[in-house]
Short mmCIF file of C-alpha atoms in Angstrom, two decimals:
data_model
loop_
_atom_site.label_atom_id
_atom_site.label_comp_id
_atom_site.label_asym_id
_atom_site.label_seq_id
_atom_site.Cartn_x
_atom_site.Cartn_y
_atom_site.Cartn_z
CA MET A 1 -112.38 197.28 103.00
CA SER A 2 -110.38 194.84 104.82
CA LEU A 3 -107.08 196.26 106.72
CA ALA A 4 -104.15 194.79 108.28
CA LEU A 5 -102.39 196.55 111.05
CA ALA A 6 -98.87 195.85 112.34
CA HIS A 7 -96.56 197.72 114.68
CA PRO A 8 -93.53 199.46 112.66
CA ASP A 9 -91.11 197.55 114.36
CA GLY A 10 -92.83 194.02 113.82
CA THR A 11 -92.93 193.76 117.49
CA ARG A 12 -95.88 191.72 119.11
CA LEU A 13 -99.30 193.68 119.73
CA PRO A 14 -101.62 193.27 122.61
CA ASP A 15 -103.72 190.33 123.14
CA TRP A 16 -107.48 190.49 122.33
CA THR A 17 -110.74 188.61 122.99
CA PRO A 18 -113.61 188.07 120.48
CA GLY A 19 -115.74 191.26 120.80
CA SER A 20 -112.56 193.69 121.06
CA HIS A 21 -112.64 197.02 119.41
CA ILE A 22 -109.61 199.24 118.96
CA ASP A 23 -109.37 203.06 118.29
CA LEU A 24 -107.79 204.15 115.01
CA VAL A 25 -106.25 207.46 114.98
CA LEU A 26 -106.04 208.74 111.38
CA PRO A 27 -103.34 211.23 110.24
CA ASP A 28 -106.14 214.06 110.02
CA GLY A 29 -106.80 213.38 113.87
CA THR A 30 -110.12 211.55 113.36
CA THR A 31 -110.52 209.13 115.83
CA ARG A 32 -112.89 206.01 114.92
CA GLN A 33 -113.60 202.42 116.57
CA TYR A 34 -113.59 199.61 114.31
CA SER A 35 -114.00 196.02 115.44
CA LEU A 36 -111.31 193.38 115.52
CA CYS A 37 -112.37 190.44 113.19
CA GLY A 38 -109.17 188.85 112.44
CA ASP A 39 -107.20 186.08 113.70
CA ARG A 40 -106.55 186.44 117.76
CA TRP A 41 -103.85 183.84 117.64
CA ASP A 42 -102.36 186.33 115.29
CA ALA A 43 -99.67 188.13 117.91
CA HIS A 44 -98.33 190.70 115.12
CA THR A 45 -101.40 191.47 113.26
CA TYR A 46 -104.71 193.37 113.79
CA ARG A 47 -107.16 193.40 111.20
CA ILE A 48 -110.31 195.33 110.66
CA ALA A 49 -113.17 195.57 108.14
CA VAL A 50 -114.40 199.34 107.10
CA LEU A 51 -117.82 199.94 105.34
CA ARG A 52 -117.82 203.01 103.23
CA GLU A 53 -120.57 205.35 104.76
CA PRO A 54 -121.23 208.09 102.39
CA ALA A 55 -123.68 209.54 105.02
CA GLY A 56 -121.16 209.20 108.02
CA ARG A 57 -118.60 211.62 109.35
CA GLY A 58 -115.90 210.94 107.26
CA GLY A 59 -113.48 208.34 108.99
CA SER A 60 -114.48 205.45 106.65
CA ALA A 61 -113.98 207.79 103.52
CA TYR A 62 -110.71 208.70 104.72
CA LEU A 63 -109.80 205.27 104.88
CA HIS A 64 -111.13 204.22 101.66
CA ASP A 65 -109.69 206.90 99.64
CA ARG A 66 -106.59 208.00 101.37
CA VAL A 67 -104.98 205.68 103.63
CA ARG A 68 -102.38 203.34 101.83
CA PRO A 69 -100.12 200.46 102.31
CA GLY A 70 -97.43 201.50 104.50
CA ASP A 71 -99.24 204.60 105.98
CA ARG A 72 -98.88 205.00 109.91
CA VAL A 73 -102.14 205.26 112.21
CA GLY A 74 -102.11 205.50 115.63
CA VAL A 75 -103.85 202.55 117.48
CA GLY A 76 -105.59 202.69 121.08
CA GLY A 77 -106.71 199.98 122.87
CA PRO A 78 -107.92 197.06 122.66
CA ARG A 79 -111.07 197.32 124.82
CA ASN A 80 -113.78 194.81 124.90
CA HIS A 81 -117.33 195.79 126.27
CA PHE A 82 -118.80 192.78 124.33
CA PRO A 83 -117.17 189.79 125.50
CA LEU A 84 -117.88 186.02 124.77
CA VAL A 85 -119.24 184.76 127.91
CA PRO A 86 -119.21 180.62 128.50
CA SER A 87 -122.30 179.23 127.22
CA GLU A 88 -123.35 175.76 126.22
CA LYS A 89 -125.06 177.29 122.71
CA TYR A 90 -124.63 180.37 121.03
CA LEU A 91 -126.95 182.11 118.15
CA PHE A 92 -124.98 184.96 116.29
CA VAL A 93 -127.56 187.67 114.87
CA ALA A 94 -125.91 190.07 112.31
CA GLY A 95 -126.92 192.96 110.24
CA GLY A 96 -124.76 194.23 107.64
CA ILE A 97 -121.07 195.29 108.70
CA GLY A 98 -122.34 194.04 112.08
CA ILE A 99 -120.68 190.68 111.13
CA THR A 100 -117.07 192.37 112.16
CA PRO A 101 -117.17 191.50 116.07
CA LEU A 102 -119.06 188.14 115.35
CA LEU A 103 -116.47 186.82 113.17
CA PRO A 104 -113.76 185.85 115.94
CA MET A 105 -116.82 184.70 118.36
CA VAL A 106 -117.92 182.22 115.50
CA ARG A 107 -113.94 181.03 115.45
CA GLN A 108 -113.88 180.83 119.29
CA ALA A 109 -117.11 178.98 119.42
CA GLU A 110 -115.76 176.67 116.66
CA LEU A 111 -112.56 176.02 118.40
CA LEU A 112 -114.17 175.21 121.65
CA GLY A 113 -116.32 172.75 119.84
CA VAL A 114 -119.95 174.73 121.07
CA ASP A 115 -122.85 174.54 119.16
CA TRP A 116 -123.73 177.63 117.38
CA GLN A 117 -125.42 179.07 114.97
CA LEU A 118 -125.18 182.51 112.78
CA LEU A 119 -128.14 184.79 111.39
CA TYR A 120 -126.83 187.05 108.80
CA GLY A 121 -128.85 189.70 107.20
CA GLY A 122 -128.27 192.46 104.74
CA ARG A 123 -129.50 194.63 101.92
CA THR A 124 -127.96 192.57 99.05
CA ARG A 125 -125.77 189.51 98.78
CA SER A 126 -123.19 191.55 97.30
CA SER A 127 -123.14 193.71 100.24
CA MET A 128 -122.56 191.28 103.05
CA ALA A 129 -119.34 190.97 103.89
CA PHE A 130 -117.33 187.89 104.49
CA SER A 131 -120.92 185.68 103.86
CA GLU A 132 -118.95 183.49 100.92
CA LYS A 133 -115.96 182.76 103.47
CA LEU A 134 -118.55 182.13 106.26
CA THR A 135 -120.56 179.72 104.23
CA ALA A 136 -117.66 178.05 102.76
CA ALA A 137 -115.92 177.48 106.06
CA TYR A 138 -118.95 176.57 108.14
CA GLY A 139 -121.84 175.57 105.55
CA GLU A 140 -125.35 174.86 107.42
CA LYS A 141 -124.46 176.85 110.75
CA VAL A 142 -124.34 180.08 108.66
CA HIS A 143 -127.67 181.06 107.52
CA VAL A 144 -127.51 184.05 104.98
CA VAL A 145 -130.39 185.96 104.40
CA PRO A 146 -130.17 189.14 101.79
CA GLN A 147 -133.20 191.28 102.03
CA ASP A 148 -133.90 191.89 98.10
CA GLU A 149 -133.88 188.06 98.00
CA LEU A 150 -135.00 186.76 101.12
CA GLY A 151 -136.86 189.93 103.15
CA LEU A 152 -136.07 190.67 106.78
CA LEU A 153 -134.71 188.02 109.16
CA ASP A 154 -137.28 185.95 110.81
CA LEU A 155 -136.22 186.86 114.32
CA ALA A 156 -139.47 185.46 115.51
CA ALA A 157 -138.74 182.08 114.34
CA TRP A 158 -135.45 181.78 115.39
CA LEU A 159 -135.85 183.71 118.93
CA CYS A 160 -139.86 183.14 120.20
CA THR A 161 -138.84 180.16 122.65
CA PRO A 162 -136.63 181.45 125.35
CA CYS A 163 -133.50 178.80 125.60
CA PRO A 164 -132.02 178.90 128.84
CA ASP A 165 -128.82 177.14 127.68
CA THR A 166 -128.19 179.70 124.71
CA LYS A 167 -126.66 183.18 124.81
CA VAL A 168 -127.37 185.58 122.14
CA TYR A 169 -125.17 188.29 120.35
CA CYS A 170 -126.28 190.61 118.34
CA CYS A 171 -124.49 193.42 116.36
CA GLY A 172 -126.40 195.42 113.63
CA PRO A 173 -128.11 198.60 112.90
CA ALA A 174 -130.40 200.34 115.56
CA PRO A 175 -133.91 198.76 114.16
CA LEU A 176 -132.13 195.08 114.29
CA LEU A 177 -131.12 195.60 117.76
CA ALA A 178 -134.47 196.70 118.96
CA ALA A 179 -136.06 194.31 116.84
CA VAL A 180 -133.99 191.30 118.57
CA GLU A 181 -134.46 193.04 122.15
CA ALA A 182 -138.14 192.98 121.67
CA VAL A 183 -138.44 189.23 120.77
CA CYS A 184 -136.05 188.41 123.64
CA ALA A 185 -137.97 190.17 126.01
CA ALA A 186 -139.13 186.91 127.58
CA TRP A 187 -135.63 185.47 127.54
CA PRO A 188 -133.72 185.02 130.93
CA PRO A 189 -131.82 187.68 132.18
CA TYR A 190 -128.37 188.83 130.40
CA ALA A 191 -128.93 185.90 127.90
CA LEU A 192 -129.08 188.61 124.97
CA ARG A 193 -126.04 190.86 124.21
CA THR A 194 -125.74 193.59 122.20
CA GLU A 195 -123.31 196.11 120.40
CA ARG A 196 -124.22 199.18 119.22
CA PHE A 197 -122.38 201.04 116.27
CA THR A 198 -124.19 204.23 116.71
CA ALA A 199 -125.99 205.59 120.14
CA ALA A 200 -129.17 204.84 121.36
CA THR A 201 -131.71 207.36 122.10
CA GLN A 202 -130.85 209.19 124.96
CA THR A 203 -133.75 209.76 127.72
CA PRO A 204 -133.22 213.26 129.18
CA PRO A 205 -131.18 213.29 132.55
CA VAL A 206 -132.56 212.71 135.93
CA ARG A 207 -132.00 216.10 136.90
CA ASN A 208 -131.40 219.36 135.29
CA THR A 209 -129.50 221.16 138.11
CA PRO A 210 -125.89 221.66 139.04
CA PHE A 211 -124.01 218.75 140.79
CA GLU A 212 -120.51 218.37 142.19
CA VAL A 213 -117.96 215.81 141.19
CA GLU A 214 -114.95 214.72 143.74
CA LEU A 215 -111.82 213.97 142.12
CA ARG A 216 -110.58 211.70 144.96
CA ARG A 217 -107.01 211.20 143.40
CA THR A 218 -106.86 214.52 142.36
CA GLY A 219 -108.23 216.02 145.85
CA ARG A 220 -110.24 218.85 143.94
CA THR A 221 -114.05 219.14 143.40
CA VAL A 222 -115.56 220.54 140.18
CA THR A 223 -119.39 221.66 139.65
CA VAL A 224 -120.93 220.37 136.81
CA THR A 225 -123.82 222.72 135.28
CA PRO A 226 -126.62 221.45 133.08
CA ASP A 227 -124.76 222.94 129.85
CA VAL A 228 -121.60 220.77 130.33
CA SER A 229 -120.63 217.05 130.17
CA VAL A 230 -118.71 215.51 133.29
CA LEU A 231 -116.25 215.06 130.80
CA GLU A 232 -116.00 218.79 129.94
CA ALA A 233 -115.91 219.69 133.45
CA VAL A 234 -113.12 217.40 134.49
CA ARG A 235 -111.18 218.44 131.72
CA GLY A 236 -111.70 221.84 132.55
CA ALA A 237 -110.21 221.16 136.07
CA GLY A 238 -106.87 220.05 134.26
CA VAL A 239 -107.49 216.46 134.15
CA ASP A 240 -106.87 214.34 131.03
CA VAL A 241 -109.17 211.93 130.25
CA LEU A 242 -109.14 210.01 127.39
CA SER A 243 -112.27 210.06 125.09
CA SER A 244 -113.29 209.15 121.35
CA CYS A 245 -116.96 209.19 120.47
CA GLU A 246 -118.06 211.57 123.22
CA GLN A 247 -121.53 209.61 122.26
CA GLY A 248 -121.38 206.76 124.72
CA THR A 249 -120.41 204.04 122.55
CA CYS A 250 -116.68 203.66 122.28
CA GLY A 251 -116.09 202.89 126.25
CA THR A 252 -113.00 204.84 126.11
CA CYS A 253 -113.90 207.58 129.08
CA LEU A 254 -114.99 204.77 131.47
CA THR A 255 -114.22 205.78 134.88
CA PRO A 256 -114.57 204.15 138.52
CA VAL A 257 -117.40 205.59 140.70
CA LEU A 258 -116.45 205.58 144.50
CA ASP A 259 -119.34 206.85 146.05
CA GLY A 260 -123.16 208.49 144.25
CA GLU A 261 -125.30 207.27 142.06
CA PRO A 262 -124.57 207.58 138.55
CA ASN A 263 -127.33 208.78 135.75
CA HIS A 264 -126.26 205.92 132.99
CA ARG A 265 -126.80 207.47 129.76
CA ASP A 266 -124.62 205.12 127.66
CA SER A 267 -125.36 202.52 125.20
CA ILE A 268 -122.73 200.13 126.42
CA LEU A 269 -123.59 198.75 129.83
CA ALA A 270 -126.03 196.13 130.64
CA ASP A 271 -128.66 196.26 133.15
CA HIS A 272 -127.01 194.54 135.88
CA GLU A 273 -123.75 196.71 135.16
CA ARG A 274 -125.76 199.87 135.37
CA ALA A 275 -127.19 198.67 138.83
CA ALA A 276 -123.70 198.10 140.41
CA ASN A 277 -123.08 201.76 140.18
CA ASP A 278 -119.32 201.35 140.38
CA CYS A 279 -118.44 202.82 136.96
CA MET A 280 -119.49 205.31 134.33
CA PHE A 281 -118.79 207.18 130.95
CA LEU A 282 -118.01 210.48 131.45
CA CYS A 283 -119.09 211.78 127.82
CA VAL A 284 -122.83 211.34 128.74
CA SER A 285 -123.85 210.05 132.09
CA ARG A 286 -124.42 212.05 135.00
CA SER A 287 -125.37 212.16 138.45
CA CYS A 288 -128.43 211.43 140.04
CA GLY A 289 -127.60 213.01 143.27
CA ASP A 290 -125.97 216.35 144.79
CA ARG A 291 -122.48 214.75 144.57
CA ILE A 292 -120.81 211.64 142.60
CA VAL A 293 -117.02 210.66 143.81
CA LEU A 294 -114.76 209.43 140.87
CA ASP A 295 -111.53 207.80 140.81
CA LEU A 296 -109.76 210.38 139.15
#
C-alpha cells in the first residue's frame, strides 16, 4: 500500500534527500519508520509504501486496516542515515520492500545522467512493488528477478569483481544484506552501503560492569548498570531524549559524544563512522570505559 502524506494546512514540508526516512506516529501511539519513496521535488507531499507484515509488530496491519484518507498521523524527521554519495556509477540491489529507499536514488542518478543499474529480487513477480513502473520507465537498466521464476539473485555475477568507480547500495532482508556484504568483502572501503529494516544480531557488550555517563549540558552524572540501557538511565535522570525503534535501526536517539569511547552496537553506522567515536545511539550502545561524556 502506498500512502501520500500532506500537512493539514497545505503548507510546505521539510526538504529531504534520497535515502531519507520518517517516523510515522499512529493514532494508537505506535511509531514506525518508513523510507520516503516519492518525488523529493514535491514540497507538499511525502510518499511511503507499506508492506503488510502478518508476523510484524502491528504497525503495517494498523495502516492497512484502520488508517483512511483524511486521517491525521504524526510525522517525525525526515532523517537520512543512508545518503546517496557522489559516484561515477551506482549498482542498486533491492530485496522485496527494500526497493523503497532506492526509488529516489534511481531517480536522482537518472537526473544526474550517471551510469546505474538496479538488481531487484523478490519472492514472486506479483509481490515486487513498483517493478512494472521501474521497467517501463528505465528499461534494461532494471533487472527484475522473481525467485519463483529465476531463483535467487546472482550476486557473484554482479559483484565478484571490485569496481573502484562504483558505489553499491543495498536494502532488503538480513540474508540478502549478509550475502552482499560477503561478496563485496574485496571491494574498496565504503564502496558498499546498506540499510536494515531489522536490527543485526548484537554482540555482547564489551563490559558487564556499571559505568558513568556525564551529561555535559545538564551538569549531571548518571550510573548505567548492566540491566538498563543508556537511554533508560538518561531518561531516569530527567533528560527527555527522543527515541523510536529502541533497536539501533532508526537513528532517532543519535547523540554526540564529547569524550570517552562508545561501544557501538547499532545497525546504522559504517566502520569509519564508528571509528570516529563522536556519536552513539543511546538505545543499544554503551561505553567501553568507566566514563563517557554526552552532549546532553
